Amino acid sequence: MNKFKLRLYITGKTTKSERAIANLKKICEKELKGLYVLQVIDVLESPQLAEDEKILATPTLIKDLPPPLKRIIGDLSNSEKVLLGLDLSPVLDNKERREDTQ
Amino acid sequence: MTKLKKHAGIEKNKTPDRRHGDEIRHIPIEHAGIEKRVRYDQRGGIAGIEKIETGIEGFDMISEGGLPKGRTTLIAGTSGSAKTVFAVQFLSEGIIKKDEPGVFVTFEEPPEDIRKNVISLGWDVAKWEQDGKWAFVDASPVVGEDHVIAGEYDLGALLARIEHAAKKIGAKRISMDSLGSIFARFSEAGLVRNELFKIAAAVKQMGVTAIITAERTEEYGDIARFGIEEFVADNVIILRNVLEAESRRRTMEILKFRGTSHQKGEYPFTVIKNTGIVAIPLSGIELKQRSSTIRISSGNPELDKMCGGGFFRDSIILVSGATGCGKTMLSTEFAADATKNGERALIMAFEESREQLFRNASGWGIDFEQMENDNTLKVICRYPEAEGLEDHLIIIKRVITEFKPHRVVVDSLSALERVSTVKGFREFVIALTSFIKHQEVAGLFTSTTGELMGGTSVTEAHISTITDTIILLRYVEMFGEMRRGITALKMRGSMHDKDIREFNIDGKGMHIGKSFSNVTGILSGHPVFTSTEEVDRMTELFK
C-alpha cells in the first residue's frame, strides 16, 4: 500500500511543538503503524524550508503522500480533525478505505 | 546625565545617533519567547524618536522627516487607496536613494503579481532580488489549497521567516501588505492580533522600520478593520480616495506619530508613472522666497511703463479678462520677450492647441517654431481633463525643473478650475505659485472672467493675495462699440499707473493708447461717459 509521507513544521521546542509531535505520533502509531514516514522540521533552524512551503502558522502538518496534498494546522489535539485532514476516516480501517477510493 | 534625558531633546534632530544604532544592531535575534523582546522594546522606547526619510516625494515634508525609525507604522486605507504602492515605494526608495535593503511580506498578492504591477512605476523588483536588496516573504494564499485546523497554533513560522529574510539581506525596512487577508484566513482574530503584536515587537527589536497596511471600510470611520490599530497604535497614516464631484481625490493624513511631531490634516497626493506616490505638502510651504528688484519686460514697452518699469523678475503676474480680450496675446508677448534676451520661456496651455497657439503667434509676428528649435521656448498643451489637478501640478513642476525656464506662462488657470473641486483648485494654485516663486522665475497666469464686462473670476479670489501684479483687461462698451481697456490693478513693491488705458490689437501685437479719462464704471461693467468738464471738476474736488 501507499506509504504516508508526512512533514511536521514546528517553531522551536515549545510546549505546543512537543504536544503536536506527541499527538501526531500517537495517531500514526494507532492508524498507520509501519506505513508512514515522518519528518519534523524546526523553522527556526531551517527558515528557508518554511519559506519554500509558505508556512505561516505552526505547528503545521503537511501530508505529501498519498495525494492530495493536505495541510493541518494546530497542535493536533483534535484527533478527529487530524484524521479527516489525513483522509483517514476514523470509522473505516485502511483496507476498507482503499476499496472505497478505488 | 541619564540616557533618557540625553535623548529627550533630539526628537526633531534628524542626525542619526550612531552609538545607539550600533547597539541595536548587535542585539542577537532571539526566538525563545517574547519576554526578551518586551525588554528590548522598552529599551527601544528610550532611544528617543529618530525618523528615517522614506524618499517618497512630499511625504517626508508632511511627516517632518519621515517615518519613526525602528517602529511600525500602520497605513490604513480603503480598497484602491494606493496602500500597496506606498508599501512597495517605501522599500524601493530605500534601495534607490539610500541603499537600504528591504523585506516585503505579502499576505495578499503573490510576489509575481507585485513584480509585474510595479514595473510601470519604474521599480525593477526582480533585479533588486538578484542583487540581494529585496526579499519577499510570500504569505499569500496558496490557490486551491485549504487547511484543517486541529488544535492550538501560532504564527511563529511567519515571524521566523521575516526574521530570516531580514537577516539574510541586512534589511533596514520591512513592508507588510496587507493584513485583511490574514484575518480572513485564520478565523481566530484575537490570536492573529496577538501574533501581529509579536511581529511588531520583533521588528522593533531588529532595529528595522516597518509599515503594515490594513483595509478600511469607509473613508471617514474606524481606523481599520479587526481592531488592528490597537497593536500598532503608535503611528497611523490614513490614505483616502474620496469621490468628490465625480472625480477621485487622493489624500493622506498622518493621524498620529507617538512622541514626535508631524503636519496635521489631509494632504493631496497622486500616483504617477515611473515615480509612484507624490504628496503635495501645502502647509509645508514656507514663505521664504527671496525678492528681486530686477525688472523684466512684459514684452510691451507701454505696459512696462504702466507697471513702473516692468515686472519684477521673480513675481507672479495675474492677467484677468473676459474671453477674447487679449490674454493669450499678452502672454505670448511675455514669453517671446524672454527669448529676445536669451532666456527661456515655458508656456503651459490648457485652452488652445499647439497649432492654434503657433498660428496666433505668427499672426503677431512671433515665430514660436524657431524659438522652440533654438531651445528658448517650450510649449506644452494639455487638456485640463486629461489628468487630475495634482497630476497637472506635478507635470508642471517637472517640466520647470528640467527645462529651467526664466518665465512660465499658464494659460489659463481658469481652464484648470473646471476639472477640480474648489478646495482642490485652491490647493493647486497655492502649491503652484509657491513652487514658481521658489524657482525665482516669473510666472504669468491668465484667468478668464465669466462676464464680458467687469466681473471677477473665482481664480482671482484664490490667487489675488499671492500675486504680485494683477493686470486687468476689460471690454468697454462705448457708443455702440466694444473697446478694450487695460489697467494695472496691483503692482507690489512699485509705483504704477492707475489709469485705465485703451488698447487695441493688430498684426504687430498690442498697442496701448490713452486712458479712458472720461469714462467711469468700467470695472463694475457699467461704463458711463462723462463730459470733460465734469472730469475736471471731480479732479479739482479731490485735489
XYZ file of C-alpha atoms in Angstrom:
645
model
C 0.000 0.000 0.000
C 0.958 3.643 -0.334
C 3.105 4.946 2.411
C 2.160 8.128 4.168
C 4.771 10.829 3.829
C 4.298 13.465 6.487
C 6.168 16.627 7.370
C 5.580 18.499 10.617
C 6.755 22.101 10.848
C 7.294 23.483 14.323
C 8.795 26.689 15.740
C 11.329 25.830 18.403
C 10.937 23.408 21.259
C 7.837 24.945 22.743
C 5.153 23.048 24.606
C 2.911 23.462 21.592
C 5.558 21.828 19.395
C 6.086 18.961 21.818
C 2.360 18.452 22.070
C 1.980 18.349 18.309
C 4.761 15.772 17.946
C 3.303 13.590 20.691
C -0.243 13.814 19.316
C 0.889 13.022 15.805
C 2.971 10.032 16.870
C 0.054 8.675 18.840
C -2.316 8.932 15.884
C 0.195 7.492 13.427
C 1.047 4.535 15.669
C -2.618 3.758 16.024
C -3.776 4.288 12.439
C -0.728 3.970 10.250
C 1.660 1.717 12.068
C 4.606 0.972 9.821
C 3.032 2.841 6.940
C 4.359 6.305 7.442
C 7.478 8.428 7.238
C 7.519 11.487 9.453
C 9.941 14.371 9.180
C 9.947 17.085 11.847
C 11.248 20.476 10.686
C 12.065 23.291 13.061
C 11.539 26.512 11.130
C 13.902 28.370 13.437
C 16.681 26.113 12.226
C 15.562 25.945 8.603
C 13.541 29.067 7.840
C 14.136 28.620 4.114
C 12.173 25.366 4.179
C 9.265 27.227 5.735
C 9.617 29.905 3.070
C 9.571 27.297 0.293
C 6.394 25.759 1.642
C 4.877 29.161 2.545
C 4.259 28.064 6.116
C 2.692 30.792 8.259
C 1.275 29.007 11.239
C 2.987 26.436 13.386
C 2.619 23.644 14.087
C 1.674 22.718 10.511
C 1.433 19.159 9.315
C 1.770 18.565 5.579
C 0.656 15.287 4.061
C 2.682 14.917 0.860
C 1.641 11.349 0.102
C -0.715 9.876 -0.726
C -2.235 12.715 -2.751
C -3.964 15.083 -2.424
C -1.623 17.374 -0.552
C -3.164 18.424 2.730
C -2.253 20.890 5.464
C -3.321 20.509 9.046
C -2.658 23.402 11.376
C -2.505 23.249 15.158
C -1.112 21.085 17.925
C -3.145 18.150 16.535
C -5.021 17.700 19.801
C -8.272 17.287 17.897
C -7.627 13.799 16.513
C -10.913 13.634 14.644
C -9.902 16.676 12.615
C -6.431 15.246 12.083
C -7.839 12.010 10.688
C -10.158 13.997 8.482
C -7.237 16.041 7.250
C -5.227 12.898 6.515
C -8.200 11.480 4.607
C -8.428 8.726 7.214
C -11.987 8.407 8.284
C -11.973 7.173 11.886
C -14.791 4.637 11.313
C -13.185 2.885 8.381
C -9.980 0.943 8.615
C -7.288 1.276 5.974
C -8.395 -1.686 3.913
C -11.959 -0.517 3.630
C -10.806 2.986 2.880
C -8.665 1.862 -0.012
C -11.521 -0.081 -1.526
C -13.653 2.954 -1.023
C -11.477 5.177 -3.076
C -10.876 2.744 -5.896
C 23.058 62.635 32.683
C 20.703 59.738 32.186
C 20.085 58.253 28.812
C 16.507 59.334 28.952
C 17.379 62.952 29.371
C 20.044 62.776 26.793
C 17.646 61.601 24.166
C 14.643 63.584 25.190
C 15.593 66.597 23.201
C 16.555 65.075 19.891
C 13.105 64.379 18.558
C 13.427 66.768 15.713
C 17.101 66.258 15.239
C 17.461 64.181 12.135
C 21.114 63.307 12.520
C 21.184 59.666 13.484
C 22.537 58.702 16.852
C 25.253 56.351 15.668
C 26.177 54.983 19.004
C 22.702 53.799 19.751
C 22.200 52.493 16.260
C 25.174 50.194 16.723
C 23.767 48.907 19.961
C 20.585 47.866 18.272
C 22.409 46.081 15.515
C 24.379 43.928 17.896
C 21.412 42.587 19.752
C 21.117 38.929 18.750
C 17.783 37.912 17.351
C 16.110 35.740 19.922
C 13.450 33.246 19.183
C 12.827 31.811 22.604
C 9.839 33.900 23.506
C 8.542 37.374 23.752
C 9.712 38.164 27.281
C 13.075 39.260 25.982
C 11.515 41.194 23.165
C 9.446 43.199 25.577
C 12.581 44.148 27.433
C 14.284 45.335 24.252
C 11.105 47.017 23.314
C 11.282 49.188 26.404
C 14.854 49.951 25.713
C 13.916 50.909 22.179
C 11.474 53.344 23.666
C 14.241 55.169 25.481
C 16.077 55.843 22.273
C 14.059 58.975 21.547
C 12.334 59.165 18.242
C 14.549 59.393 15.273
C 12.983 59.382 11.848
C 14.090 57.842 8.609
C 13.400 59.605 5.365
C 11.174 57.448 3.238
C 12.202 59.103 -0.016
C 8.551 59.433 -1.004
C 8.308 62.891 -2.537
C 6.389 65.287 -0.343
C 5.760 62.725 2.366
C 8.963 63.451 4.220
C 7.903 67.066 4.475
C 4.428 66.246 5.783
C 5.898 63.797 8.259
C 8.644 66.252 9.199
C 11.458 63.894 8.398
C 9.955 60.531 7.536
C 8.717 57.542 9.463
C 9.648 56.954 13.088
C 12.765 54.812 12.973
C 12.645 51.302 14.328
C 8.902 51.403 14.685
C 5.903 50.008 12.933
C 3.542 52.394 11.205
C 0.062 51.408 10.193
C -1.041 52.552 6.748
C -4.805 52.269 6.603
C -6.972 52.902 3.587
C -9.960 51.706 1.632
C -9.642 49.490 -1.371
C -7.804 51.324 -4.156
C -6.235 53.928 -1.895
C -2.672 53.072 -3.007
C -1.666 51.178 0.128
C 0.335 48.599 -1.770
C 2.060 51.298 -3.814
C 3.041 53.022 -0.585
C 4.333 49.758 0.846
C 6.373 48.945 -2.255
C 7.624 52.502 -2.641
C 8.812 52.607 0.947
C 11.226 49.790 0.124
C 12.054 50.984 -3.391
C 13.057 54.470 -2.320
C 15.149 52.939 0.437
C 17.036 50.861 -2.112
C 17.334 53.592 -4.760
C 18.148 56.570 -2.585
C 19.834 55.149 0.483
C 20.929 51.656 -0.453
C 18.870 50.204 2.372
C 17.670 46.659 1.692
C 14.071 45.779 2.442
C 11.801 42.809 3.065
C 8.348 42.709 1.560
C 5.863 40.482 3.328
C 2.877 39.922 1.088
C -0.312 38.484 2.509
C -2.481 39.113 -0.466
C -0.894 39.269 -3.897
C 1.693 36.684 -4.903
C 5.195 38.145 -5.444
C 4.948 37.561 -9.176
C 1.954 39.912 -9.379
C 3.691 42.597 -7.361
C 6.806 42.436 -9.557
C 4.641 42.908 -12.617
C 2.395 45.589 -11.174
C 5.151 47.932 -10.078
C 7.267 47.771 -13.237
C 5.244 50.668 -14.656
C 6.144 52.729 -11.611
C 9.783 52.268 -12.508
C 10.718 49.675 -9.895
C 12.553 46.579 -11.018
C 11.949 44.350 -8.046
C 13.287 41.219 -9.719
C 16.662 42.875 -10.239
C 16.816 44.043 -6.644
C 16.056 40.492 -5.558
C 19.029 39.259 -7.580
C 21.209 41.954 -6.046
C 20.161 40.894 -2.573
C 18.469 44.214 -1.842
C 14.913 42.969 -1.790
C 13.453 39.803 -0.314
C 9.903 38.589 -0.440
C 8.228 36.689 2.343
C 5.413 35.100 0.437
C 2.472 34.748 2.768
C -0.089 34.960 0.002
C -2.772 32.296 -0.067
C -1.913 29.137 -1.973
C -4.501 28.669 -4.668
C -6.617 25.550 -4.325
C -5.132 24.584 -1.014
C -7.200 24.605 2.105
C -6.205 23.715 5.581
C -7.791 21.973 8.525
C -7.389 23.469 11.974
C -6.792 20.781 14.556
C -5.743 22.421 17.784
C -3.792 25.394 19.016
C -1.338 27.209 16.779
C 0.513 30.468 16.396
C 2.176 32.355 13.551
C 5.673 31.582 14.744
C 6.743 30.395 11.311
C 5.794 33.706 9.743
C 7.867 35.590 12.271
C 10.790 33.225 11.773
C 10.592 33.739 8.018
C 10.503 37.510 8.346
C 13.487 37.450 10.676
C 15.332 35.087 8.392
C 14.723 37.236 5.310
C 15.676 40.419 7.156
C 18.882 38.861 8.415
C 19.775 37.405 5.041
C 19.797 40.750 3.227
C 20.522 43.010 6.189
C 17.143 44.713 5.915
C 16.549 48.205 7.216
C 12.945 48.375 6.067
C 10.032 45.972 6.131
C 6.670 46.331 4.430
C 3.737 44.088 5.252
C 0.800 44.173 2.861
C -1.986 43.752 3.725
C -3.415 42.481 6.958
C -7.031 41.937 5.984
C -6.165 38.820 4.082
C -4.515 37.076 7.001
C -7.528 37.736 9.187
C -9.697 36.192 6.531
C -7.582 33.027 6.520
C -7.286 32.475 10.221
C -10.630 32.787 11.868
C -9.332 33.445 15.381
C -8.985 37.231 15.181
C -7.748 37.553 18.744
C -4.942 35.083 18.126
C -3.905 36.750 14.873
C -3.851 40.163 16.569
C -1.686 38.808 19.301
C 0.701 37.275 16.782
C 0.911 40.512 14.833
C 1.724 42.300 18.039
C 4.618 39.884 18.484
C 5.800 40.619 14.956
C 5.624 44.373 15.577
C 7.630 43.904 18.780
C 10.190 41.758 16.976
C 10.541 44.349 14.237
C 11.290 46.971 16.846
C 13.900 44.706 18.355
C 15.537 44.085 14.989
C 16.022 47.818 14.617
C 14.233 47.994 11.305
C 11.459 50.355 10.343
C 8.250 48.726 9.262
C 4.953 49.587 7.724
C 1.841 47.467 7.822
C -1.086 48.164 5.568
C -4.664 47.480 6.534
C -8.075 47.867 4.953
C -10.713 50.306 5.969
C -14.341 50.004 5.046
C -15.203 53.706 4.950
C -13.201 56.833 4.156
C -14.292 58.516 7.337
C -14.847 55.915 10.025
C -12.901 53.370 12.051
C -9.165 53.443 11.524
C -9.015 49.877 10.332
C -10.880 46.606 10.460
C -10.213 43.893 13.010
C -9.002 46.370 15.617
C -5.519 46.273 14.120
C -4.706 49.789 15.256
C -4.627 48.528 18.823
C -1.290 46.849 18.434
C 0.442 49.327 16.188
C -1.231 52.332 17.665
C 1.971 54.346 17.852
C 1.892 55.557 14.291
C -1.077 55.686 11.990
C -1.298 57.090 8.478
C -4.568 57.137 6.576
C -4.765 57.110 2.796
C -8.024 58.258 1.289
C -9.505 58.047 -2.155
C -12.630 60.145 -1.978
C -15.140 60.613 -4.747
C -15.853 64.304 -4.918
C -17.842 65.955 -7.682
C -17.347 62.956 -9.977
C -13.604 62.947 -9.613
C -11.315 60.993 -7.345
C -9.192 62.877 -4.930
C -6.427 61.110 -3.070
C -5.267 62.422 0.242
C -3.014 61.227 3.019
C -3.243 62.115 6.643
C -0.878 61.353 9.466
C -3.255 60.556 12.254
C -0.603 60.126 14.867
C 3.100 59.679 15.394
C 3.511 58.922 19.031
C 6.190 61.004 20.659
C 7.119 63.022 17.616
C 5.739 65.812 15.503
C 4.145 65.861 12.050
C 1.977 68.088 9.904
C -1.727 67.778 10.617
C -4.615 67.333 8.258
C -5.147 65.837 4.838
C -2.688 66.405 2.018
C -3.428 65.638 -1.600
C -1.267 63.091 -3.375
C -1.182 61.315 -6.661
C 0.347 58.180 -8.146
C 2.418 58.828 -11.225
C 4.018 56.576 -13.781
C 7.718 55.964 -13.161
C 7.551 57.720 -9.809
C 4.838 56.313 -7.596
C 3.294 58.375 -4.862
C 3.943 62.100 -4.847
C 2.406 64.039 -1.994
C 1.740 67.738 -2.148
C 2.621 69.346 1.151
C 0.734 72.592 1.372
C 1.333 73.851 4.844
C 4.915 72.706 4.490
C 5.386 75.512 2.019
C 7.351 78.300 3.556
C 7.236 81.908 2.566
C 10.938 82.284 2.339
C 11.464 83.171 -1.268
C 13.801 85.996 -1.969
C 12.517 89.144 -3.540
C 14.253 90.566 -6.503
C 14.336 94.201 -7.555
C 15.456 93.339 -11.055
C 12.835 94.242 -13.622
C 11.940 92.279 -16.719
C 9.953 93.489 -19.655
C 6.392 92.359 -20.176
C 7.062 92.355 -23.881
C 5.154 95.565 -24.305
C 7.000 98.845 -23.644
C 3.813 100.742 -22.803
C 2.719 98.116 -20.297
C 6.187 98.227 -18.742
C 5.737 101.946 -18.237
C 2.342 101.383 -16.648
C 3.968 98.969 -14.198
C 6.681 101.417 -13.255
C 9.367 99.862 -15.425
C 8.340 96.257 -15.961
C 7.517 93.226 -13.847
C 9.828 92.033 -11.131
C 11.956 89.078 -12.151
C 10.517 86.665 -9.596
C 6.950 87.845 -9.404
C 3.629 86.192 -10.051
C 1.512 88.115 -12.527
C -2.174 87.509 -12.959
C -3.828 88.655 -16.155
C -7.579 88.665 -15.870
C -10.107 89.310 -18.577
C -13.099 88.074 -20.480
C -12.796 85.726 -23.395
C -11.050 87.129 -26.469
C -9.854 90.340 -24.881
C -6.158 89.683 -25.312
C -4.887 87.477 -22.508
C -3.235 84.943 -24.775
C -1.782 87.794 -26.788
C -0.280 89.353 -23.705
C 1.169 86.056 -22.525
C 2.561 85.343 -25.987
C 4.419 88.656 -25.975
C 5.614 87.998 -22.471
C 7.043 84.605 -23.436
C 8.549 85.918 -26.668
C 10.310 88.712 -24.820
C 12.271 86.188 -22.772
C 13.840 84.705 -25.846
C 14.942 88.154 -27.035
C 17.237 88.301 -24.030
C 18.483 84.761 -24.489
C 16.279 83.497 -21.673
C 13.971 80.521 -21.760
C 10.202 80.580 -21.512
C 7.705 77.835 -20.827
C 4.089 78.003 -21.940
C 1.620 75.594 -20.382
C -1.524 75.910 -22.475
C -4.785 74.399 -21.329
C -7.189 76.117 -23.694
C -5.676 76.102 -27.135
C -3.842 73.502 -29.175
C -0.251 73.868 -30.270
C -1.297 74.656 -33.821
C -3.640 77.408 -32.692
C -1.030 78.960 -30.454
C 1.660 78.859 -33.108
C -0.670 80.311 -35.714
C -1.798 83.078 -33.387
C 1.780 83.926 -32.513
C 2.831 84.122 -36.146
C -0.149 86.399 -36.708
C 1.529 88.821 -34.312
C 4.897 88.349 -35.961
C 6.300 85.909 -33.410
C 7.897 82.692 -34.599
C 7.343 80.102 -31.888
C 8.663 77.308 -34.056
C 12.047 78.948 -34.433
C 12.179 79.637 -30.708
C 11.472 76.008 -29.907
C 14.204 74.944 -32.292
C 16.563 77.330 -30.528
C 15.538 75.704 -27.257
C 14.483 79.032 -25.800
C 10.824 78.127 -25.702
C 8.814 75.114 -24.695
C 5.115 74.915 -25.389
C 3.141 72.189 -23.667
C -0.529 71.817 -24.459
C -2.741 69.576 -22.393
C -6.406 69.059 -21.944
C -7.370 70.094 -18.445
C -9.472 66.948 -18.235
C -6.584 64.682 -19.206
C -5.370 64.427 -15.636
C -6.295 65.370 -12.132
C -5.040 68.699 -10.845
C -2.416 67.004 -8.685
C -1.005 65.332 -11.772
C -1.003 68.602 -13.676
C 0.857 70.230 -10.834
C 3.500 67.556 -10.754
C 3.917 67.627 -14.512
C 4.348 71.408 -14.468
C 6.844 71.155 -11.630
C 8.794 68.509 -13.506
C 8.959 70.468 -16.706
C 10.103 73.563 -14.809
C 12.773 71.584 -13.001
C 14.048 70.045 -16.218
C 13.727 72.945 -18.631
C 14.709 75.636 -16.119
C 12.773 78.446 -17.757
C 13.116 82.078 -16.715
C 9.457 82.724 -17.388
C 6.434 80.496 -17.032
C 3.050 81.145 -18.601
C -0.049 79.222 -17.582
C -2.907 79.885 -19.987
C -5.322 79.665 -18.422
C -5.704 78.886 -14.782
C -9.466 79.055 -15.049
C -9.472 76.172 -17.526
C -7.983 74.023 -14.779
C -10.586 75.221 -12.372
C -13.338 73.321 -14.083
C -11.701 69.920 -13.559
C -11.439 70.282 -9.839
C -13.272 70.993 -6.656
C -12.971 74.433 -5.124
C -10.715 73.145 -2.378
C -8.576 71.165 -4.765
C -8.163 74.158 -7.023
C -7.164 76.465 -4.199
C -4.523 73.975 -3.084
C -3.282 73.674 -6.639
C -2.913 77.430 -7.071
C -1.111 77.842 -3.778
C 1.239 74.950 -4.458
C 1.986 76.115 -7.984
C 2.635 79.751 -7.117
C 4.835 78.866 -4.206
C 6.814 76.443 -6.347
C 7.316 79.040 -9.065
C 8.374 81.634 -6.522
C 10.914 79.245 -5.086
C 12.420 78.752 -8.512
C 12.791 82.505 -8.774
C 11.187 82.687 -12.141
C 8.453 84.996 -13.311
C 5.059 83.372 -13.589
C 2.258 84.800 -15.667
C -1.162 83.233 -15.191
C -4.228 84.128 -17.114
C -7.708 83.951 -15.743
C -10.958 84.188 -17.632
C -13.778 86.172 -16.126
C -17.261 84.847 -16.529
C -18.822 88.097 -17.673
C -17.874 90.021 -20.756
C -17.731 93.301 -18.943
C -16.494 93.836 -15.451
C -16.649 90.937 -13.042
C -14.039 88.804 -11.363
C -13.348 85.102 -11.549
C -13.094 82.534 -8.807
C -9.467 82.148 -9.774
C -8.761 85.686 -8.697
C -10.373 85.149 -5.336
C -7.904 82.344 -4.615
C -4.857 83.830 -6.115
C -5.058 87.584 -5.742
C -3.310 87.700 -2.389
C -0.339 85.677 -3.593
C 0.147 87.534 -6.811
C 2.499 90.454 -7.012
C 0.930 92.029 -10.030
C -2.612 91.992 -11.336
C -3.359 93.213 -14.842
C -6.990 93.615 -15.757
C -8.158 93.503 -19.366
C -11.721 94.676 -19.771
C -14.186 95.329 -22.521
C -15.581 98.838 -22.560
C -18.810 99.438 -24.426
C -18.861 102.945 -25.827
C -21.176 104.397 -28.421
C -22.212 101.012 -29.752
C -18.640 99.769 -29.976
C -16.626 97.280 -27.942
C -13.314 98.763 -26.987
C -10.674 97.307 -24.755
C -9.201 98.685 -21.598
C -6.133 97.663 -19.600
C -5.102 98.613 -16.112
C -2.513 97.570 -13.586
C -4.643 96.921 -10.536
C -1.812 95.964 -8.289
C 1.946 96.180 -8.522
C 3.553 95.015 -5.342
C 6.604 96.974 -4.296
C 6.431 99.562 -7.020
C 4.643 102.650 -8.239
C 2.317 102.040 -11.133
C -0.051 103.814 -13.445
C -3.548 103.877 -12.010
C -5.224 104.785 -15.274
C -7.441 102.515 -17.268
C -5.972 102.789 -20.746
C -7.408 101.840 -24.040
C -5.603 99.286 -26.166
C -6.051 97.575 -29.478
C -4.547 94.529 -31.108
C -3.302 94.388 -34.683
C -0.864 92.383 -36.761
C 2.054 93.641 -34.728
C 0.640 92.976 -31.324
C -0.831 95.057 -28.579
C -0.869 98.828 -28.647
C -1.736 100.701 -25.510
C -3.166 104.134 -26.040
C -4.658 106.908 -23.952
C -6.594 106.477 -20.791
C -10.353 106.380 -20.646
C -10.225 109.529 -18.586
C -13.822 110.451 -19.179
C -15.418 107.061 -18.593
C -16.348 105.750 -15.181
C -17.626 102.356 -14.079
C -15.504 100.236 -16.424
C -14.529 97.698 -13.804
C -18.032 97.336 -12.489
C -19.178 96.607 -16.021
C -21.305 99.735 -16.385
C -19.212 102.311 -18.213
C -20.702 105.784 -18.143
C -19.363 108.521 -20.358
C -18.734 111.742 -18.501
C -18.040 115.095 -20.104
C -14.564 116.578 -19.867
C -15.815 119.448 -17.712
C -17.227 117.015 -15.194
C -13.929 115.126 -15.018
C -12.018 118.339 -14.439
C -14.468 119.354 -11.746
C -14.085 115.977 -9.967
C -10.295 116.166 -10.238
C -10.344 119.633 -8.713
C -12.542 118.394 -5.901
C -10.074 115.742 -4.780
C -7.005 117.878 -5.083
